[in-house]
Structure formats: structure tokens, C-alpha cells
Coordinates of C-alpha atoms in Angstrom, one line a residue:
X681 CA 68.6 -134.4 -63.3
X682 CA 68.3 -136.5 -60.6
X683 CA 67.3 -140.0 -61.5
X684 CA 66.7 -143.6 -59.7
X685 CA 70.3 -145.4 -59.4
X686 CA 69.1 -147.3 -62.2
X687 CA 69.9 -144.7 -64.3
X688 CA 66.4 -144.0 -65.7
X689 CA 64.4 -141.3 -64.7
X690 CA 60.6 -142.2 -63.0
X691 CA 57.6 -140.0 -63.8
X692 CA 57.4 -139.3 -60.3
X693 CA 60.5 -137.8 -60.3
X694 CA 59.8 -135.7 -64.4
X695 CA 56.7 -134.7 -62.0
X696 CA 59.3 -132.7 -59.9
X697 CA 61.1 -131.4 -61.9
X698 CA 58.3 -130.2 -64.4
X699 CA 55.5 -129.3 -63.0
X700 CA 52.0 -129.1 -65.0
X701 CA 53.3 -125.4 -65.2
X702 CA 55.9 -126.3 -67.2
X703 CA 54.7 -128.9 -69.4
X704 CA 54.7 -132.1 -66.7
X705 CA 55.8 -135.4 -67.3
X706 CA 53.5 -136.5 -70.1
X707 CA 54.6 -133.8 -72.4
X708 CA 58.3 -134.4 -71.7
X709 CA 58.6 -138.3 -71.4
X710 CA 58.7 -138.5 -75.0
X711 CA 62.5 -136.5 -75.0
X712 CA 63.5 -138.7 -72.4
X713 CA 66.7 -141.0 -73.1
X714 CA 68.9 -142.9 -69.9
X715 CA 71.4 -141.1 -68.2
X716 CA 73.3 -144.2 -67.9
X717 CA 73.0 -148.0 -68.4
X718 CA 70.4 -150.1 -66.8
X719 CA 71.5 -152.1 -64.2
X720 CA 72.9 -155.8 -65.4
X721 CA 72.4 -158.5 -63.7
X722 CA 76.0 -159.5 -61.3
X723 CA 77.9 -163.1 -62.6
X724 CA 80.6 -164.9 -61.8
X725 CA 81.7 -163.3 -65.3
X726 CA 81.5 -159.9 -64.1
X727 CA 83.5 -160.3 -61.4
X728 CA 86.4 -161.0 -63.2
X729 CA 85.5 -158.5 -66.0
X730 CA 85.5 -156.0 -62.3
X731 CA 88.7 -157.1 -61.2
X732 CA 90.2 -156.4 -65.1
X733 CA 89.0 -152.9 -65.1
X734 CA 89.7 -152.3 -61.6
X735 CA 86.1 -151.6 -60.6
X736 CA 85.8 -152.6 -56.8
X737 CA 83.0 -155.0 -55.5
X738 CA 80.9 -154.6 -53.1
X739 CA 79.5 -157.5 -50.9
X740 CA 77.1 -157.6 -47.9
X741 CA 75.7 -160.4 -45.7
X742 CA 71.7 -160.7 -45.9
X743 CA 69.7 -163.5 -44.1
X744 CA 66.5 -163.0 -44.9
X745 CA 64.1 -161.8 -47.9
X746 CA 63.8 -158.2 -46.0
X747 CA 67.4 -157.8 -45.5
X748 CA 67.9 -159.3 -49.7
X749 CA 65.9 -157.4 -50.9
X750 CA 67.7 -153.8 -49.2
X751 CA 71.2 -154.9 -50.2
X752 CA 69.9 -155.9 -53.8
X753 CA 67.9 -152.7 -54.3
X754 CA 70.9 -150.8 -52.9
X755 CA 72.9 -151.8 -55.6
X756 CA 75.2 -154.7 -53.9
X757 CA 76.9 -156.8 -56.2
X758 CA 77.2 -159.6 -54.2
X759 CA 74.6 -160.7 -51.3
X760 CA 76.2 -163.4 -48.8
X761 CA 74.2 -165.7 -46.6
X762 CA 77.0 -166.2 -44.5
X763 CA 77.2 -168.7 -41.8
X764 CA 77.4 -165.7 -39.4
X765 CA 74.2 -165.6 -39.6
X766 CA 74.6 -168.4 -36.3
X767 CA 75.3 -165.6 -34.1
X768 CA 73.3 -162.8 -35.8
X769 CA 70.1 -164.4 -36.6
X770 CA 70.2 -167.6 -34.4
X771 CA 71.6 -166.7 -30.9
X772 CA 74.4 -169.3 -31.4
X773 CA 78.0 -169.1 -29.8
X774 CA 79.6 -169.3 -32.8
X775 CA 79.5 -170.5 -36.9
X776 CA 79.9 -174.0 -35.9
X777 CA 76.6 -174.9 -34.8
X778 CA 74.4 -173.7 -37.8
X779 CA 73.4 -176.8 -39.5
X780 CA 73.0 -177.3 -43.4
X781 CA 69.3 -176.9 -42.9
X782 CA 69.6 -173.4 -41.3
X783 CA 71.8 -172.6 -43.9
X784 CA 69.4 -173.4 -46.6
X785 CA 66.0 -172.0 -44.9
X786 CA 68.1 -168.5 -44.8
X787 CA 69.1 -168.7 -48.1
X788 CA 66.2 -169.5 -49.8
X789 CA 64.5 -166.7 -48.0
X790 CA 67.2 -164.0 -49.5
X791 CA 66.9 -165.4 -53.0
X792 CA 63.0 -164.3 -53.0
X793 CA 64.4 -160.7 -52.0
X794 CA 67.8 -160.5 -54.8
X795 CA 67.1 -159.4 -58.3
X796 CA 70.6 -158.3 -59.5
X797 CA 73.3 -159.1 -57.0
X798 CA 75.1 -162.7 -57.2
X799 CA 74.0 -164.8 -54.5
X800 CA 76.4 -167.1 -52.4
X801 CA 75.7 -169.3 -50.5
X802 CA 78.0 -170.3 -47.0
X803 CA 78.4 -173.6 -46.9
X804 CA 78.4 -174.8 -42.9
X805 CA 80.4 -176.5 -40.7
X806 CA 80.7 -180.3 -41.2
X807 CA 78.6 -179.9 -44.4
X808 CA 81.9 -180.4 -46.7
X809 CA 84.7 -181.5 -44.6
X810 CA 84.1 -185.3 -44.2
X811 CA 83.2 -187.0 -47.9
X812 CA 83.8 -185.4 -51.2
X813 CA 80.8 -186.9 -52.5
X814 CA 78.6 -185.4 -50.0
X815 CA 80.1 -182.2 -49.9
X816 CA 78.6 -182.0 -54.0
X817 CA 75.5 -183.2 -53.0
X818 CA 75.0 -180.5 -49.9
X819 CA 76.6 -177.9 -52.4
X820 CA 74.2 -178.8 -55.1
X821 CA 71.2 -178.7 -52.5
X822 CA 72.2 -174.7 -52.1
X823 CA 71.5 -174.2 -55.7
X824 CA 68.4 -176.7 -56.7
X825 CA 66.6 -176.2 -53.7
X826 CA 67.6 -172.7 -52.3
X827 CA 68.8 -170.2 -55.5
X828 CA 72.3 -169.7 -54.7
X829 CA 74.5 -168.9 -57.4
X830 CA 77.4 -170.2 -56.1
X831 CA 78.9 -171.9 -52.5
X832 CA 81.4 -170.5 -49.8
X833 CA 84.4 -173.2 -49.0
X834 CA 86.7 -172.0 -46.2
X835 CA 90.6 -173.4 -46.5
X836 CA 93.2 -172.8 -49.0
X837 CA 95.4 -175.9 -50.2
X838 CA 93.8 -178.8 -48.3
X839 CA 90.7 -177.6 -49.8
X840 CA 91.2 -177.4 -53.7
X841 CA 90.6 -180.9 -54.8
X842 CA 87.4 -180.9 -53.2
X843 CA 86.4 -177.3 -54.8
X844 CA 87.5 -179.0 -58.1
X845 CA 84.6 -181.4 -57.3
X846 CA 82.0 -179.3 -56.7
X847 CA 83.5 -176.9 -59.6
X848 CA 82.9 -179.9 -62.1
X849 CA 79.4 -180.3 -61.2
X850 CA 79.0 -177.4 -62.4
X851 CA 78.6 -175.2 -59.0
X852 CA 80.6 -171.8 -59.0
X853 CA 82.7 -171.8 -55.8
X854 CA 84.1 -168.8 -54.1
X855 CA 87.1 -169.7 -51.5
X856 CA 87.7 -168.2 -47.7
X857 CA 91.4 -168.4 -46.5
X858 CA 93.1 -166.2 -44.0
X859 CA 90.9 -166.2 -40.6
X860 CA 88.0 -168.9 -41.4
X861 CA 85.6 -168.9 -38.4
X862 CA 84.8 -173.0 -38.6
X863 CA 88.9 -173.0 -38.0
X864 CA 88.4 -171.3 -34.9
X865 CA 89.2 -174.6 -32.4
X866 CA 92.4 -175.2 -34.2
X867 CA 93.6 -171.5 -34.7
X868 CA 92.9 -171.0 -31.1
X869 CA 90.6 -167.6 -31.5
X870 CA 89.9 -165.6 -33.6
X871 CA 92.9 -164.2 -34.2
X872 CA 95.0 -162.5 -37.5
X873 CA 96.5 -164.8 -39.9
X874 CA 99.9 -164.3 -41.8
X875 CA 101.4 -162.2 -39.4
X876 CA 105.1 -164.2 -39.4
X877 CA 106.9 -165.3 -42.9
X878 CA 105.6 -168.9 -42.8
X879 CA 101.9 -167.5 -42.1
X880 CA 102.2 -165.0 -45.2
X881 CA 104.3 -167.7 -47.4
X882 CA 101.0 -169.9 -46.6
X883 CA 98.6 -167.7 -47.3
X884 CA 100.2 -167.1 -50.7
X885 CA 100.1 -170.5 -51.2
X886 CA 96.4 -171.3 -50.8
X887 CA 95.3 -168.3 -52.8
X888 CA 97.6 -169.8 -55.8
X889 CA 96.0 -173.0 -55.3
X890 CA 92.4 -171.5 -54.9
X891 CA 93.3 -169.7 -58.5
X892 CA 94.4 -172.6 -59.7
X893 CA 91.1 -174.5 -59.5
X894 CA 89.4 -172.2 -60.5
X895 CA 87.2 -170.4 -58.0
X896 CA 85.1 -167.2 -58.7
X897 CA 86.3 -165.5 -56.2
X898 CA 88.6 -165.4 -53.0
X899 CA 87.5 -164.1 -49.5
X900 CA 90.3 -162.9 -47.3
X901 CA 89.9 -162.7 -44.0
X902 CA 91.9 -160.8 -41.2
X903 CA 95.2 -161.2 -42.4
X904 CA 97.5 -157.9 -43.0
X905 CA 97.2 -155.2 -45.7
X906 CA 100.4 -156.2 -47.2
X907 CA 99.2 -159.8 -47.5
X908 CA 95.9 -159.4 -49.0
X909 CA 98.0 -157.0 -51.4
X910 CA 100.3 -159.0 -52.6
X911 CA 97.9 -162.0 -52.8
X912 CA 95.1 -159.5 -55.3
X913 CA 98.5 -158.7 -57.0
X914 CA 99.0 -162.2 -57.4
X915 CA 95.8 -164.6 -58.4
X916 CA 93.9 -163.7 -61.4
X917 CA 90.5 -164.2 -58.9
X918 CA 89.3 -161.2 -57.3
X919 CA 89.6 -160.7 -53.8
X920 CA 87.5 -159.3 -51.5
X921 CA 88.4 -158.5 -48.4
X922 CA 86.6 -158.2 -44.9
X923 CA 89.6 -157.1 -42.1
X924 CA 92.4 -156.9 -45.0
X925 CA 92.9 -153.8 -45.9
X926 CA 91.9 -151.6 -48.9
X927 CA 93.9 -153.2 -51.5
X928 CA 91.6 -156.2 -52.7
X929 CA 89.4 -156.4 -55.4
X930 CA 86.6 -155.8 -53.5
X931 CA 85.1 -155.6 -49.4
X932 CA 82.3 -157.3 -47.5
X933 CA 80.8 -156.4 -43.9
X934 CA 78.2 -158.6 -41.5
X935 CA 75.0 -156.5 -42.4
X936 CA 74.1 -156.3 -38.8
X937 CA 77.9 -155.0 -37.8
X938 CA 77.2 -152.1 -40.8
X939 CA 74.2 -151.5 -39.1
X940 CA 75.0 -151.5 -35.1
X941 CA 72.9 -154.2 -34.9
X942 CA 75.2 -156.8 -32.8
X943 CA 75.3 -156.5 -29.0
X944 CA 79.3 -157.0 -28.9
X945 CA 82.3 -154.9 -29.1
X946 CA 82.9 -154.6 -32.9
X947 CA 86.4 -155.9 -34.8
X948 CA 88.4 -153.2 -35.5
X949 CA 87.6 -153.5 -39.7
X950 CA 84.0 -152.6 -38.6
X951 CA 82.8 -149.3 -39.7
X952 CA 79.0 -148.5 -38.5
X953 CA 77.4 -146.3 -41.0
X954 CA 74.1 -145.7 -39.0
X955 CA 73.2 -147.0 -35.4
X956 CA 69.5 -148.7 -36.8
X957 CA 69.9 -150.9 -33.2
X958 CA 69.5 -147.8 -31.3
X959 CA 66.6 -146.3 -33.5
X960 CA 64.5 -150.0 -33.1
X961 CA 64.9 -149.6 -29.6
X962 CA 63.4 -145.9 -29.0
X963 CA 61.0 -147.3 -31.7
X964 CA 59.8 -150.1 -29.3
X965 CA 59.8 -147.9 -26.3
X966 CA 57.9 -145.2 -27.6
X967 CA 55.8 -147.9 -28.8
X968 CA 55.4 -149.4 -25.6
X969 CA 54.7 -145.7 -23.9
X970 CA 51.5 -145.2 -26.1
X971 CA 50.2 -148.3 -25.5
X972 CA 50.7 -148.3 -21.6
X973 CA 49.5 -144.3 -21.8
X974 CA 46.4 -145.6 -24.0
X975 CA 47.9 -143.3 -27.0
X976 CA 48.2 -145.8 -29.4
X977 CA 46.1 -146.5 -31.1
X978 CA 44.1 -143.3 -31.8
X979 CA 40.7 -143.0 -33.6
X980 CA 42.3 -142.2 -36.5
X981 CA 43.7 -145.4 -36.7
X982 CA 41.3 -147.5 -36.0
X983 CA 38.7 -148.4 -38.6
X984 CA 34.7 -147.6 -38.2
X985 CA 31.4 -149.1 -38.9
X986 CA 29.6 -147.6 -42.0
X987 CA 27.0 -145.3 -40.9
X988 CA 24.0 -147.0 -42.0
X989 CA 25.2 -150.5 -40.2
X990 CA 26.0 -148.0 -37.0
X991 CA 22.8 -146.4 -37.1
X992 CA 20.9 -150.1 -37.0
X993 CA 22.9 -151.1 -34.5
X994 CA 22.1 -148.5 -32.4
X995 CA 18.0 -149.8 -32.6
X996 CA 19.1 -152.9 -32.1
X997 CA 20.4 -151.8 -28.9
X998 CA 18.3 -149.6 -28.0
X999 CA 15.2 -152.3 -28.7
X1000 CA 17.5 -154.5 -26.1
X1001 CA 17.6 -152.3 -23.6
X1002 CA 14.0 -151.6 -23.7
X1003 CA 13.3 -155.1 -23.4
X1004 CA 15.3 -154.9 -19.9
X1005 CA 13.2 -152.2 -18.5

């Protein structure tokens, strides 16, 4: 039988499969019993109890209550309003300029659109980086005033104390090392981290220290598969990886990169699964041809007067144009 993903079976769809002929739904709801469990709510718990029973997780970006709300109802564990959302939603050059305000009118429009998955929040640029103390206050503002679940940090070592701060007030955190966009100035590009000893030796040692303070989860960032291997082999946190290879705990893409809706050349870690850019454009310009053509819209789409309020109209105008003769 062929059932919702949340394992329980609609009427709509007993209604297909018996027909009145047979029975229909009313007569066989009653034998009903789930195919499977219901779908739980994600935690920070369940994504170590995922990692323990080597159950991948799955992560998407989302930046609005539309996009939310798809991921969610797709069954994503994790929804990410990431600071990518500068160049995707906002036009920007880069992560960098987003501001914490940004940040937090996009994330409180996906927490209106998530039911299940976990919602994180990406902290931005300069938002955490200058005063301890202010970095709980902007990390507490993503949960009180916007619904996140929990805070992006990017940086490794340097950055644990602080994520021990925020951690003791309470706020999950989930880390970022490897290639972290707001490090772009100083790693020169955006370019793969790890790939000589000392990169790999530091790698290892900001996902230890990450571990070590306790964060919910770790993202990993272009670095090699190797690296994020031995690092998920490593850290009891689980790992999820966006350009490191298959061996983390779990993977995360840039909705609009899943979806072919970017205008650049894609990173090589990007796999489109449908080309939704192209199909909004032939949508607007066939949109655009009906109206020029005067097909859109037709007479079947356009609403009409009652006949009794058309038929005294038509005195009223006709008693007008009497009057003109």
C-alpha cells in the first residue's frame, strides 16, 4: 500500500485503492493500523542517537516560510538559514555583508514554515567575533525572537571558549570548520582546506576542540574525503558534510544550488536534482506571451456579475442611453 511518508495512510489514498466497489474507505478505515512510525520531531538528541546507529542526516538551506515549509514536509532533518542566503536571497557579493537583522527576518520567516526538522540558525559576520558577551546576546536573539533551535559558529579552536558561552546559556551550537565563508579575506578564496599535513593536523584539532565543548553538531566544509573521515571517525559529534565527501555523518546543499536556481558556475560537490530555474523562466515567458497575445486571462478565468445584477444593469444603461438621444 502506498501511504504518505508519514507512514499513515489518508482516506484519499484507502479511496484509491478501494473503491466504493470494493467496500471504500469508510468500511476499511476501521482495519487500518501504521505501516510505520509517525514522524518525530528532529533534536539535538536525535542527532547523536543518528550518528550511534549510523542513520545519515540530511540538511538543506531554506530562507523563507515557502522554501521551510518544502524542506520540512519533505522530510529534512535539519533546515539551515544559512548566511548564504546574502548571495541567494539578497544579491550580495558575498556572506560578509548580511547583517544580524537580515539574518533574523529570514529565520523567523522559515520557523513559521518547519514543523519537524531542527532549525539552525547562521549566525553572521561580525555578530560573534568581537565581545563574548554580545555574541550570547545576538545568539539568544535567534532563539527568543526568531525560533531557532540552535546557532551556526564558524572556526574551530579559537572559537570554543566562546561556543562554551553561548552553550551555558543554554543555546545548542552547531560548529563550521574547514572552508568558512566569513574566513574568506584571510584564506584568500574560497579554496579547500586540509590539503597539506599541518592543514589536516589542524583541522583534527578544531573538530576535537569543537567535541570537546560540546557542540551538536560539526559542519565540514571543503576539505578532502580522507579528512572529513577521519575527523567523523574521531569526534563523538556528528558531522555533516557539504564538499567532503561521503563519509560524515550526514550532508547539506544551498537549496537554490539543489535546485539550479543560482546564476553561477556550480562547486564541484553540487549535484542539481531538477533545473526549477529553467522551468520559472518558460513559466514567466509563456506568461508574458498570453498577456502580450491577450490570452491570459480568458473568460473562464475571470469572474462574472450574477445575472439578476447584469440584467439591471443593462436598464440602467439602456435608460442612459435613451436619455442621450
Amino acid at each position: 500500500m502506498v501511504c504518505g511518508y508519514n507512514g499513515f495512510c489518508s482516506i484519499q489514498d484507502v479511496d484509491r485503492l478501494y473503491p466504493p466497489s470494493c467496500g471504500g474507505a469508510l468500511e476499511v478505515i476501521v482495519s487500518l493500523v501504521p505501516i510505520g512510525e509517525p514522524r518525530r520531531k528532529i533534536t539535538v538528541a536525535s542527532l547523536r542517537e543518528k550518528k550511534l546507529h549510523h542513520e545519515p542526516i540530511t540538511c538543506l538551506t531554506a530562507y523563507d516560510y515557502s522554501s521551510a515549509r518544502l524542506v520540512d514536509e519533505a522530510g529534512i532533518d535539519i533546515v539551515l538559514v544559512g548566511d548564504s542566503l546574502a548571495q541567494t536571497m539578497l544579491g550580495y557579493e558575498n556572506t560578509l555583508s548580511v547583517t544580524l537583522d537580515e539574518m533574523l527576518h529570514h529565520t523567523r520567516a522559515a520557523h513559521r514554515g518547519v514543523t519537524h526538522a531542527l532549525l539552525v540558525g547562521d549566525m553572521p559576520f561580525g555578530s560573534y567575533q568581537s565581545d563574548p558577551s554580545d555574541a550570547v546576546r545576538n545568539a539568544a536573539r535567534f532563539v527568543k525572537e526568531a525560533g531557532a533551535e540552535m546557532v551556526k559558529v564558524e572556526g574551530g579552536e579559537k572559537r570554543a571558549d566562546l561556543i562554551r558561552r553561548i552553550i551555558d546559556a543554554e543555546i545548542p551550537v552547531a560548529g563550521h570548520i574547514g572552508l568558512t565563508p566569513q574566513s574568506v579575506n584571510v584564506m584568500g578564496g574560497y579554496k579547500v582546506q586540509g590539503k597539506d599535513l599541518s592543514g589536516v593536523e589542524q583541522l583534527m584539532r578544531d573538530a576535537v576542540a569543537l567535541d570537546r565543548a560540546g557542540v551538536a553538531c560539526i559542519y565540514l566544509e571543503g576539505i578532502p574525503r580522507e579528512v572529513a573521515a577521519m575527523i567523523t571517525a574521531e569526534v563523538k559529534t556528528p558531522t555533516i558534510g557539504i564538499g567532503a565527501g561521503p563519509d560524515c555523518d550526514g550532508q547539506v546543499l544551498v537549496f537554490h544550488d539543489l535546485l539550479n536556481l543560482t546564476f553561477g558556475h556550480p562547486a564541484k560537490f553540487v549535484r542539481r536534482y531538477a533545473d526549477v530555474g529553467a522551468a520559472i523562466t518558460g513559466a514567466v515567458q509563456a506568461f508574458r506571451a498570453d498577456v502580450t497575445a491577450r490570452h491570459y486571462p480568458s473568460d473562464e478565468e475571470s469572474y462574472h456579475l450574477p445575472r439578476e445584477t447584469r440584467a439591471a444593469l443593462d436598464t440602467v444603461l439602456e435608460r442612459k442611453r435613451a436619455m442621450r438621444r
